[in-house]
Coordinates of C-alpha atoms and ligand atoms in Angstrom, one line a residue:
M105 CA 81.8 91.9 98.4
N106 CA 80.3 90.8 101.7
I107 CA 82.6 87.7 101.8
L108 CA 85.6 89.9 101.0
G109 CA 84.7 92.1 104.0
K110 CA 84.5 89.0 106.2
L111 CA 87.9 87.9 104.9
F112 CA 89.4 91.3 105.7
T113 CA 88.0 91.2 109.2
A114 CA 89.4 87.6 109.7
I115 CA 92.9 88.7 108.6
F116 CA 92.7 91.7 110.8
V117 CA 91.7 89.6 113.9
V118 CA 94.4 87.0 113.2
M119 CA 97.0 89.8 113.0
I120 CA 95.9 91.3 116.3
V121 CA 95.9 88.0 118.0
L122 CA 99.3 87.1 116.6
T123 CA 100.8 90.4 117.8
T124 CA 99.4 90.2 121.3
I125 CA 100.6 86.6 121.7
I126 CA 104.0 87.1 120.3
S127 CA 104.8 90.7 121.4
P128 CA 108.3 91.1 122.8
Q129 CA 107.0 92.0 126.3
S130 CA 105.8 88.5 126.9
K131 CA 109.3 87.1 126.7
A132 CA 110.4 85.5 129.9
V133 CA 113.5 86.6 131.9
N134 CA 116.4 86.0 129.6
D135 CA 119.6 85.5 131.4
D136 CA 121.2 84.1 128.3
Q137 CA 122.0 87.3 126.5
W138 CA 125.7 86.9 127.1
N139 CA 125.7 83.2 126.2
K140 CA 124.1 84.1 122.8
I141 CA 126.9 86.6 122.1
K142 CA 129.5 84.1 123.2
A143 CA 128.0 81.4 121.0
R144 CA 127.9 83.7 118.0
G145 CA 131.4 84.9 118.7
E146 CA 130.2 88.4 117.8
L147 CA 129.0 91.5 119.7
R148 CA 126.5 93.4 117.7
V149 CA 126.6 97.1 118.7
G150 CA 123.8 99.4 117.6
L151 CA 124.4 103.0 117.0
S152 CA 123.5 106.0 114.9
A153 CA 126.7 107.1 113.1
D154 CA 125.7 110.7 112.7
Y155 CA 127.3 111.9 115.9
A156 CA 131.0 112.8 115.6
P157 CA 133.1 112.7 117.7
M158 CA 131.0 109.9 119.3
E159 CA 130.3 107.8 116.2
F160 CA 130.7 108.5 112.6
E161 CA 131.9 106.9 109.3
R162 CA 134.9 107.9 107.3
T163 CA 137.0 106.6 104.4
V164 CA 140.6 105.6 104.7
N165 CA 142.3 104.7 101.4
G166 CA 139.0 104.1 99.8
Q167 CA 137.9 101.8 102.7
R168 CA 135.0 102.8 104.9
E169 CA 135.3 102.5 108.6
Y170 CA 133.6 103.6 111.7
A171 CA 135.4 105.9 114.0
G172 CA 134.7 107.8 117.3
I173 CA 134.8 107.5 121.0
D174 CA 131.9 105.0 121.2
I175 CA 133.6 102.9 118.5
E176 CA 136.8 102.7 120.5
L177 CA 134.8 101.8 123.6
A178 CA 132.9 99.1 121.6
K179 CA 136.2 97.7 120.3
K180 CA 137.6 97.4 123.8
I181 CA 134.5 95.7 125.1
A182 CA 134.7 93.1 122.3
K183 CA 138.4 92.7 122.8
D184 CA 138.2 92.3 126.6
N185 CA 135.6 89.5 126.1
G186 CA 137.3 87.7 123.2
V187 CA 134.5 88.3 120.6
K188 CA 134.4 90.0 117.3
L189 CA 132.7 93.4 116.9
K190 CA 129.9 94.1 114.5
I191 CA 128.6 97.7 114.2
V192 CA 125.0 98.0 113.2
N193 CA 124.3 101.6 112.0
M194 CA 120.7 102.8 112.1
Q195 CA 118.5 105.8 113.0
F196 CA 118.8 106.8 116.6
D197 CA 115.0 106.4 117.2
S198 CA 115.1 102.8 116.0
L199 CA 117.8 101.8 118.4
L200 CA 115.7 100.9 121.4
G201 CA 113.4 98.8 119.3
A202 CA 116.3 97.0 117.8
L203 CA 117.7 96.2 121.2
K204 CA 114.4 95.0 122.5
T205 CA 113.8 92.7 119.5
G206 CA 117.3 91.3 119.6
K207 CA 118.6 92.9 116.4
V208 CA 121.5 94.3 118.4
D209 CA 123.1 93.2 121.7
V210 CA 123.9 96.6 123.1
I211 CA 123.5 100.3 122.2
I212 CA 126.6 102.5 122.4
S213 CA 125.4 105.7 120.8
G214 CA 126.0 108.6 123.1
M215 CA 122.8 107.5 124.8
T216 CA 121.7 109.2 128.0
P217 CA 120.1 106.9 130.6
T218 CA 116.8 108.6 131.2
D219 CA 114.0 107.3 133.4
E220 CA 111.8 106.7 130.4
R221 CA 114.4 104.5 128.7
K222 CA 115.2 102.7 132.0
K223 CA 111.7 101.3 131.8
E224 CA 112.6 99.6 128.5
V225 CA 116.3 98.6 128.9
D226 CA 119.0 98.6 131.5
F227 CA 122.0 100.9 131.5
S228 CA 125.7 100.5 132.3
N229 CA 127.6 102.9 134.5
S230 CA 128.1 106.2 132.9
Y231 CA 131.3 106.6 130.9
M232 CA 131.1 110.3 129.9
E233 CA 129.4 113.5 130.8
V234 CA 128.2 115.7 128.0
D235 CA 126.9 119.2 127.8
Q236 CA 123.9 120.4 125.7
K237 CA 124.0 123.7 123.8
V238 CA 121.9 125.8 121.4
I239 CA 123.1 126.4 117.9
I240 CA 121.9 129.2 115.7
R241 CA 122.7 131.0 112.5
K242 CA 125.6 133.4 112.8
K243 CA 123.5 136.4 111.8
D244 CA 121.2 135.8 114.8
V245 CA 123.8 135.9 117.5
D246 CA 122.6 139.2 118.9
K247 CA 119.0 138.3 118.5
F248 CA 119.1 134.9 120.4
Q249 CA 121.3 135.4 123.5
T250 CA 119.2 133.7 126.1
L251 CA 116.6 130.9 126.3
D252 CA 114.0 133.7 126.8
D253 CA 114.9 135.1 123.4
L254 CA 113.9 131.8 121.9
K255 CA 110.4 131.8 123.4
G256 CA 107.9 130.5 120.9
K257 CA 110.5 129.9 118.2
R258 CA 111.0 126.9 116.0
I259 CA 113.5 124.7 117.8
G260 CA 115.0 121.6 116.2
A261 CA 116.5 118.4 117.7
Q262 CA 117.1 114.8 116.8
K263 CA 114.1 112.6 117.2
Q264 CA 113.6 110.9 120.6
T265 CA 116.7 112.4 122.2
T266 CA 117.2 114.2 125.4
Q267 CA 117.9 117.3 123.3
E268 CA 114.3 117.2 122.1
E269 CA 113.1 116.9 125.7
L270 CA 115.3 119.8 126.8
A271 CA 113.9 122.0 124.1
R272 CA 110.4 121.2 125.2
S273 CA 111.0 121.6 128.9
E274 CA 113.4 124.7 129.0
I275 CA 112.4 126.8 126.1
Q276 CA 109.0 128.4 126.7
D277 CA 106.3 127.7 124.1
A278 CA 109.0 126.2 121.8
E279 CA 107.7 124.9 118.6
V280 CA 109.8 121.7 118.7
Q281 CA 110.5 120.0 115.4
S282 CA 112.2 116.6 115.6
L283 CA 114.1 115.1 112.7
T284 CA 115.6 111.6 112.5
R285 CA 119.2 112.4 111.8
V286 CA 121.5 115.1 113.0
P287 CA 122.5 116.3 109.5
E288 CA 118.8 116.9 108.7
V289 CA 118.6 119.0 111.9
I290 CA 121.6 121.1 110.8
L291 CA 120.3 121.4 107.2
S292 CA 116.9 122.7 108.5
L293 CA 118.6 125.3 110.5
K294 CA 120.8 126.4 107.6
S295 CA 117.8 126.7 105.3
N296 CA 115.8 128.8 107.8
K297 CA 113.3 126.2 108.6
L298 CA 114.3 126.4 112.2
D299 CA 115.4 129.2 114.4
A300 CA 117.7 127.2 116.7
I301 CA 118.6 123.7 117.5
V302 CA 119.7 121.8 120.6
L303 CA 122.8 119.6 120.2
D304 CA 125.6 118.1 122.3
S305 CA 128.4 120.6 122.5
A306 CA 131.1 118.3 121.3
V307 CA 129.0 117.2 118.4
G308 CA 128.0 120.8 117.7
T309 CA 131.7 121.8 117.5
A310 CA 132.3 119.1 114.9
Y311 CA 129.4 120.4 112.7
L312 CA 130.3 124.1 113.2
K313 CA 133.7 123.5 111.7
Q314 CA 132.1 122.5 108.4
N315 CA 129.2 125.0 108.5
K316 CA 130.6 128.5 108.9
D317 CA 127.2 130.1 108.8
L318 CA 126.2 128.6 112.1
T319 CA 127.4 129.2 115.7
F320 CA 126.7 128.5 119.4
S321 CA 124.3 130.8 121.1
K322 CA 125.2 132.2 124.5
A323 CA 122.0 130.7 126.0
T324 CA 122.5 128.0 128.6
F325 CA 120.2 125.2 129.9
A326 CA 119.7 124.7 133.6
D327 CA 119.8 120.9 133.1
S328 CA 122.4 120.8 130.4
K329 CA 124.8 118.1 131.8
K330 CA 123.9 114.6 130.8
E331 CA 125.4 111.2 131.4
T332 CA 126.2 108.8 128.7
A333 CA 125.9 105.0 129.1
I334 CA 125.6 101.7 127.3
A335 CA 122.2 100.2 127.0
V336 CA 121.7 96.4 127.4
P337 CA 118.5 94.3 127.3
K338 CA 116.6 94.0 130.6
N339 CA 117.6 91.1 132.8
S340 CA 121.0 90.4 131.3
P341 CA 123.2 90.6 134.4
E342 CA 126.2 88.9 133.0
L343 CA 126.4 91.1 129.9
L344 CA 125.9 94.2 132.0
D345 CA 128.6 93.1 134.4
R346 CA 131.1 92.6 131.5
V347 CA 130.3 96.0 130.0
N348 CA 130.8 97.6 133.4
T349 CA 134.1 95.9 133.9
T350 CA 135.4 97.4 130.7
I351 CA 134.1 100.8 131.7
K352 CA 135.8 100.6 135.0
D353 CA 139.1 99.7 133.3
V354 CA 138.6 102.6 130.8
E355 CA 138.2 105.0 133.8
K356 CA 141.1 103.6 135.7
K357 CA 143.5 104.0 132.7
N358 CA 141.9 107.3 131.7
L359 CA 141.2 105.9 128.2
I360 CA 138.4 108.3 127.2
A361 CA 140.9 111.1 126.8
Q362 CA 142.9 108.8 124.4
F363 CA 139.7 107.9 122.5
E364 CA 138.9 111.6 122.1
D365 CA 142.3 112.3 120.6
K366 CA 141.9 109.4 118.2
A367 CA 138.4 110.6 117.2
A368 CA 139.7 114.1 116.6
E369 CA 142.4 112.7 114.4
A370 CA 139.9 110.7 112.5
M371 CA 137.8 113.8 111.9
K372 CA 140.5 115.7 110.1
D373 CA 139.6 115.7 106.5
E374 CA 141.9 115.6 103.6
G375 CA 141.1 115.4 99.9
S376 CA 138.2 116.4 97.7
F377 CA 134.6 115.5 98.3
L378 CA 134.6 112.8 95.6
S379 CA 137.9 111.3 96.5
K380 CA 136.8 110.9 100.0
Y381 CA 133.2 109.9 99.5
G382 CA 133.0 108.7 95.9
N383 CA 133.1 105.1 96.8
F384 CA 130.2 105.4 99.3
F385 CA 128.1 106.4 96.3
V386 CA 129.4 103.7 94.1
T387 CA 128.5 101.1 96.8
G388 CA 125.1 102.7 97.1
L389 CA 124.5 102.7 93.3
K390 CA 125.4 99.0 93.0
N391 CA 123.2 98.0 95.9
T392 CA 120.2 100.2 94.6
I393 CA 120.4 98.6 91.2
F394 CA 120.8 95.1 92.7
I395 CA 118.0 95.3 95.2
S396 CA 115.6 97.0 92.7
L397 CA 116.3 94.2 90.3
I398 CA 115.5 91.6 92.9
G399 CA 112.3 93.5 93.7
V400 CA 111.1 93.6 90.1
V401 CA 112.2 90.2 89.0
L402 CA 111.0 88.2 92.0
G403 CA 108.1 90.7 92.3
A404 CA 107.1 89.7 88.7
V405 CA 107.3 86.0 89.5
F406 CA 105.0 86.3 92.5
G407 CA 103.0 89.0 90.8
A408 CA 102.2 86.6 88.0
L409 CA 101.2 84.0 90.5
F410 CA 98.8 86.4 92.3
A411 CA 97.4 87.7 89.0
L412 CA 96.6 84.1 87.8
M413 CA 95.0 83.4 91.2
K414 CA 92.9 86.5 90.9
I415 CA 91.9 85.8 87.3
G416 CA 91.3 82.1 87.9
S417 CA 88.0 80.5 88.9
I418 CA 89.0 78.9 92.3
K419 CA 87.2 81.1 94.8
P420 CA 89.5 80.8 97.9
L421 CA 92.6 81.6 95.8
K422 CA 90.8 84.5 94.2
W423 CA 90.0 86.0 97.6
L424 CA 93.4 85.4 98.9
A425 CA 95.1 87.1 96.0
S426 CA 92.6 90.0 96.1
A427 CA 93.1 90.4 99.9
Y428 CA 96.9 90.4 99.5
I429 CA 97.0 92.8 96.7
E430 CA 94.5 95.2 98.4
F431 CA 96.4 95.1 101.7
I432 CA 99.8 95.6 100.2
R433 CA 98.7 98.4 97.9
G434 CA 96.8 100.0 100.8
T435 CA 99.7 100.3 103.2
P436 CA 102.8 102.4 103.0
L437 CA 106.1 100.7 101.9
L438 CA 107.8 102.4 104.9
V439 CA 105.5 100.4 107.3
Q440 CA 106.0 97.2 105.4
V441 CA 109.8 97.6 105.6
F442 CA 109.6 98.0 109.4
L443 CA 107.1 95.2 109.7
V444 CA 109.5 92.8 107.8
Y445 CA 112.6 94.1 109.6
F446 CA 111.2 93.8 113.2
G447 CA 108.7 91.1 112.4
T448 CA 111.2 88.6 111.3
T449 CA 112.9 88.7 114.7
A450 CA 110.1 89.6 117.0
V451 CA 107.5 87.4 115.6
L452 CA 109.3 84.7 113.6
G453 CA 112.5 84.6 115.7
L454 CA 114.7 84.7 112.6
D455 CA 118.0 86.6 112.4
I456 CA 118.0 88.0 108.9
S457 CA 120.3 90.8 107.6
A458 CA 118.9 94.2 106.8
F459 CA 119.6 93.7 103.2
I460 CA 117.5 90.6 102.9
C461 CA 114.7 92.2 104.9
G462 CA 114.8 95.1 102.6
A463 CA 114.7 92.8 99.6
I464 CA 111.8 90.8 101.0
A465 CA 109.8 94.0 101.7
L466 CA 110.4 95.2 98.1
V467 CA 109.4 91.9 96.6
I468 CA 106.2 91.8 98.7
N469 CA 105.4 95.4 97.7
C470 CA 106.3 94.9 94.0
S471 CA 104.4 91.6 93.6
A472 CA 101.1 93.3 94.5
Y473 CA 101.6 96.1 92.0
I474 CA 102.9 93.8 89.3
A475 CA 100.0 91.4 89.9
E476 CA 97.7 94.2 88.9
I477 CA 99.8 95.1 85.9
I478 CA 99.7 91.6 84.7
R479 CA 96.0 91.2 85.4
A480 CA 95.2 94.4 83.6
G481 CA 97.5 93.4 80.7
I482 CA 95.6 90.1 80.3
N483 CA 92.2 91.7 80.6
A484 CA 93.0 94.2 78.0
V485 CA 93.2 91.5 75.4
D486 CA 89.9 91.5 73.5
K487 CA 87.4 89.0 74.8
G488 CA 86.7 87.8 71.2
Q489 CA 90.3 86.3 71.1
M490 CA 89.4 83.8 73.8
E491 CA 86.1 82.9 72.3
A492 CA 87.6 82.6 68.8
A493 CA 90.5 80.4 70.0
R494 CA 88.1 78.2 72.1
S495 CA 85.7 77.7 69.2
L496 CA 88.7 76.6 67.1
G497 CA 89.1 73.8 69.6
L498 CA 92.0 75.0 71.8
N499 CA 91.5 74.4 75.5
Y500 CA 91.8 77.1 78.2
A501 CA 95.5 76.6 78.9
Q502 CA 96.4 76.4 75.2
T503 CA 94.5 79.6 74.5
M504 CA 96.2 81.4 77.3
K505 CA 99.6 80.2 76.3
S506 CA 99.5 80.7 72.5
V507 CA 96.8 83.4 72.0
I508 CA 96.2 85.6 75.0
M509 CA 99.7 85.8 76.7
P510 CA 101.7 86.8 73.6
Q511 CA 99.3 89.8 73.2
A512 CA 99.1 90.5 76.9
I513 CA 102.9 90.7 77.1
K514 CA 102.9 93.7 74.9
N515 CA 100.7 95.5 77.4
I516 CA 102.6 94.2 80.4
L517 CA 106.3 94.8 79.5
P518 CA 106.2 98.6 79.2
A519 CA 104.3 98.8 82.5
L520 CA 106.9 96.6 84.1
G521 CA 109.6 99.0 82.9
N522 CA 107.7 101.8 84.6
E523 CA 107.4 99.7 87.8
F524 CA 111.2 99.2 87.7
V525 CA 111.7 103.0 87.6
T526 CA 109.3 103.4 90.5
V527 CA 111.1 100.7 92.5
I528 CA 114.5 102.4 92.0
K529 CA 113.1 105.5 93.6
E530 CA 111.0 103.8 96.3
S531 CA 113.9 101.6 97.3
S532 CA 115.4 104.7 99.0
I533 CA 112.9 104.0 101.8
I534 CA 114.7 100.9 102.9
S535 CA 117.6 103.1 104.0
V536 CA 115.7 103.4 107.2
I537 CA 116.7 99.9 108.3
G538 CA 120.3 100.4 107.3
V539 CA 120.5 98.8 103.8
S540 CA 123.5 100.4 102.1
E541 CA 121.7 101.8 99.0
I542 CA 122.1 105.3 97.5
M543 CA 120.1 107.2 100.1
F544 CA 121.6 105.4 103.1
N545 CA 125.1 106.2 101.8
A546 CA 124.1 109.8 101.2
Q547 CA 123.1 110.0 104.8
V548 CA 126.4 108.4 105.9
V549 CA 128.3 111.0 103.9
Q550 CA 126.2 113.7 105.5
G551 CA 127.4 112.5 108.8
A552 CA 131.0 112.0 107.8
S553 CA 131.4 115.3 105.9
F554 CA 129.2 117.4 108.2
D555 CA 127.8 118.8 105.0
P556 CA 124.1 118.1 104.9
F557 CA 123.4 119.3 101.4
T558 CA 125.9 118.1 98.8
P559 CA 125.4 114.4 99.5
L560 CA 121.7 114.8 98.9
L561 CA 122.4 116.5 95.6
V562 CA 124.7 113.7 94.5
A563 CA 122.0 111.1 95.5
A564 CA 119.3 113.0 93.5
I565 CA 121.6 113.1 90.4
L566 CA 122.4 109.4 90.7
Y567 CA 118.7 108.4 91.0
F568 CA 117.9 110.6 88.0
I569 CA 120.6 109.1 85.9
L570 CA 119.3 105.6 86.7
T571 CA 115.7 106.4 86.1
F572 CA 116.3 108.6 83.0
T573 CA 118.5 106.0 81.3
L574 CA 116.0 103.3 82.1
S575 CA 113.0 105.1 80.7
R576 CA 114.9 106.0 77.5
L577 CA 115.8 102.3 77.1
M578 CA 112.1 101.5 77.7
N579 CA 111.1 103.9 75.0
V580 CA 113.4 102.3 72.5
F581 CA 112.1 98.9 73.5
E582 CA 108.5 99.9 73.2
G583 CA 109.2 101.3 69.8
R584 CA 110.4 97.9 68.7
L585 CA 107.3 96.2 70.1
K586 CA 105.1 98.5 68.1
V587 CA 107.0 97.8 64.9
S588 CA 106.5 94.1 65.5
D589 CA 102.7 94.6 65.5
Ligands
LIG760 N1 122.4 112.1 124.3 C1 121.2 112.2 123.6 C2 120.2 111.1 124.0 O1 120.5 110.2 124.7 C3 121.4 112.1 122.1 C4 122.2 110.9 121.6 C5 122.2 110.9 120.1 N2 123.1 109.9 119.6 C6 123.4 109.7 118.3 N3 124.3 108.8 118.0 N4 122.8 110.4 117.4 O2 119.1 111.2 123.7

C-alpha cells in the first residue's frame, strides 16, 4: 500500500513537471504561423457554428455545409491567399485554447476583441459592429421592460462571451447562468429555467423566427455595441497582415452586405425536419457505432493486457497496471477527452484529428474498466480449478489457457456487452471536441434549425434504440452461454 502511495506521488510529480516544462506559454516567438499554413496548403478556421447568421450548418441536397457571414469571410481569406479552407467547428469556449495550442490557425466566430482576450491572442481590424439585446418569453414583455426590471433575475448567456460579461456588469445582482452553446441558452429560457438571456441582435432575430414564444425586451444596454474581429496567434505578423488585407478589401467593396444577403438566403428553410436533417443523424449514428466499437474492441485488447499485468507476479508491472486502472477510473472521461485532444498537440506536438483523439480517449477509458472486468472474471473461477489442474501436471500457462480462461470467458462476455452499452452512451461526451457522433450532430441540428428541443429528442431515441437492441442481443447470447453449461 505504502509503495502504491509512493508510485502515485511519483506519477503526480512527473505530470506536474511535464506540464510546466511543456506548457504552451513557454513557446518562443513564432513568426512562422503563416509559413505553416502555406506549407500545409490549408487554412484551419475555428468557429462555433451555433450563431446564425454569422456561422451555422445547413443541408443542401442532402449535403452538409457551413454558411454565414464569417464563412464567406473565411472563404475569401483562403482564396486571396491561394490556400484551401478547413472549418473546425467546436464550442465557443474551447476556441481560444484551440488557437493557442495550434489546433486552428485563426478564429472567425463573431468574436469581440476584448482586453482579456488580447492578452492571449492578437486581433485583426474589426469587420463588423454588432448590437447586444435581451430576449425574454413573450408573456413577460410587460414585466421586463428595462434592465432594472431584471434586477436579481436569472440571466442566461453563452459561456465565456461578452454577453455573459454584459449581463454581469449591467444587470444588477443578476444571477448569471452560462451555457456552452446558444441553443442551450434558448432552450433554458423557453423552459423557464432562465428569466432572460443576452444575445447578439442579429443572432437573436434568427432564433426568434423559429421560437414564437420568445421576443426581444425593450431593455437596452449602455455598452451594447461590440466590434467583431478575427483572432490570430500572438506574434504572427505575416498572418495578421494577410487577414487585414482581405478585411480592407471587404470594406472597400462593401462585401459584408453581400455576405449578409447570402447568409439570409441560406437561412431560409424548406422541407420537413427529417428531410433536412435526417442525414446529420445518420452520420452521427454511424460514427457513434464505429467509435464505440473501436473503444470496446481495442479497450478489450489493452484491458486484457492490464488485467494480466495486474494478476501476474511481476511487481513493477502489477503496480503499473494498478496505477493506470485506478487513475483512469478515478478521473472523468470529459477531462480525459480534453487531455488527449489538447495534450497531443500541446505536449506531444502531434496534429491528430478530433475523431482519432476521441477514439484514443475512449480506448484509454475502456481499457481500464475492461481490465477490471477481465480480472474479476478470472478471479471468479474457483481456486480449486487451478490447484486441480496444476496437480494433474499442467503448467501455469496451460492451466490458464485450457482450464481457467474458458470458464472466465463466461463471466467476462456478458460484462463486456454491458460495457459496450455504457460506451455507446458515454461516447456522447466526445462531442465536445467536435467528433461527429450522435450528440454532436444533434447540436449541429439545434443550431441549424433554431429548434433546441427536437434534435435532443431524436438523439435520445437513437441512443435508446442502440442500447436497447444491444442489451436484447446480449440477453439472447447469455441464454445460449447458460445452455452450454
Ligand atoms: N461576440 C461575442 C463574444 O465575442 C459572442 C460570440 C459568440 N460566437 C459564436 N460563434 N457562438 O464573446
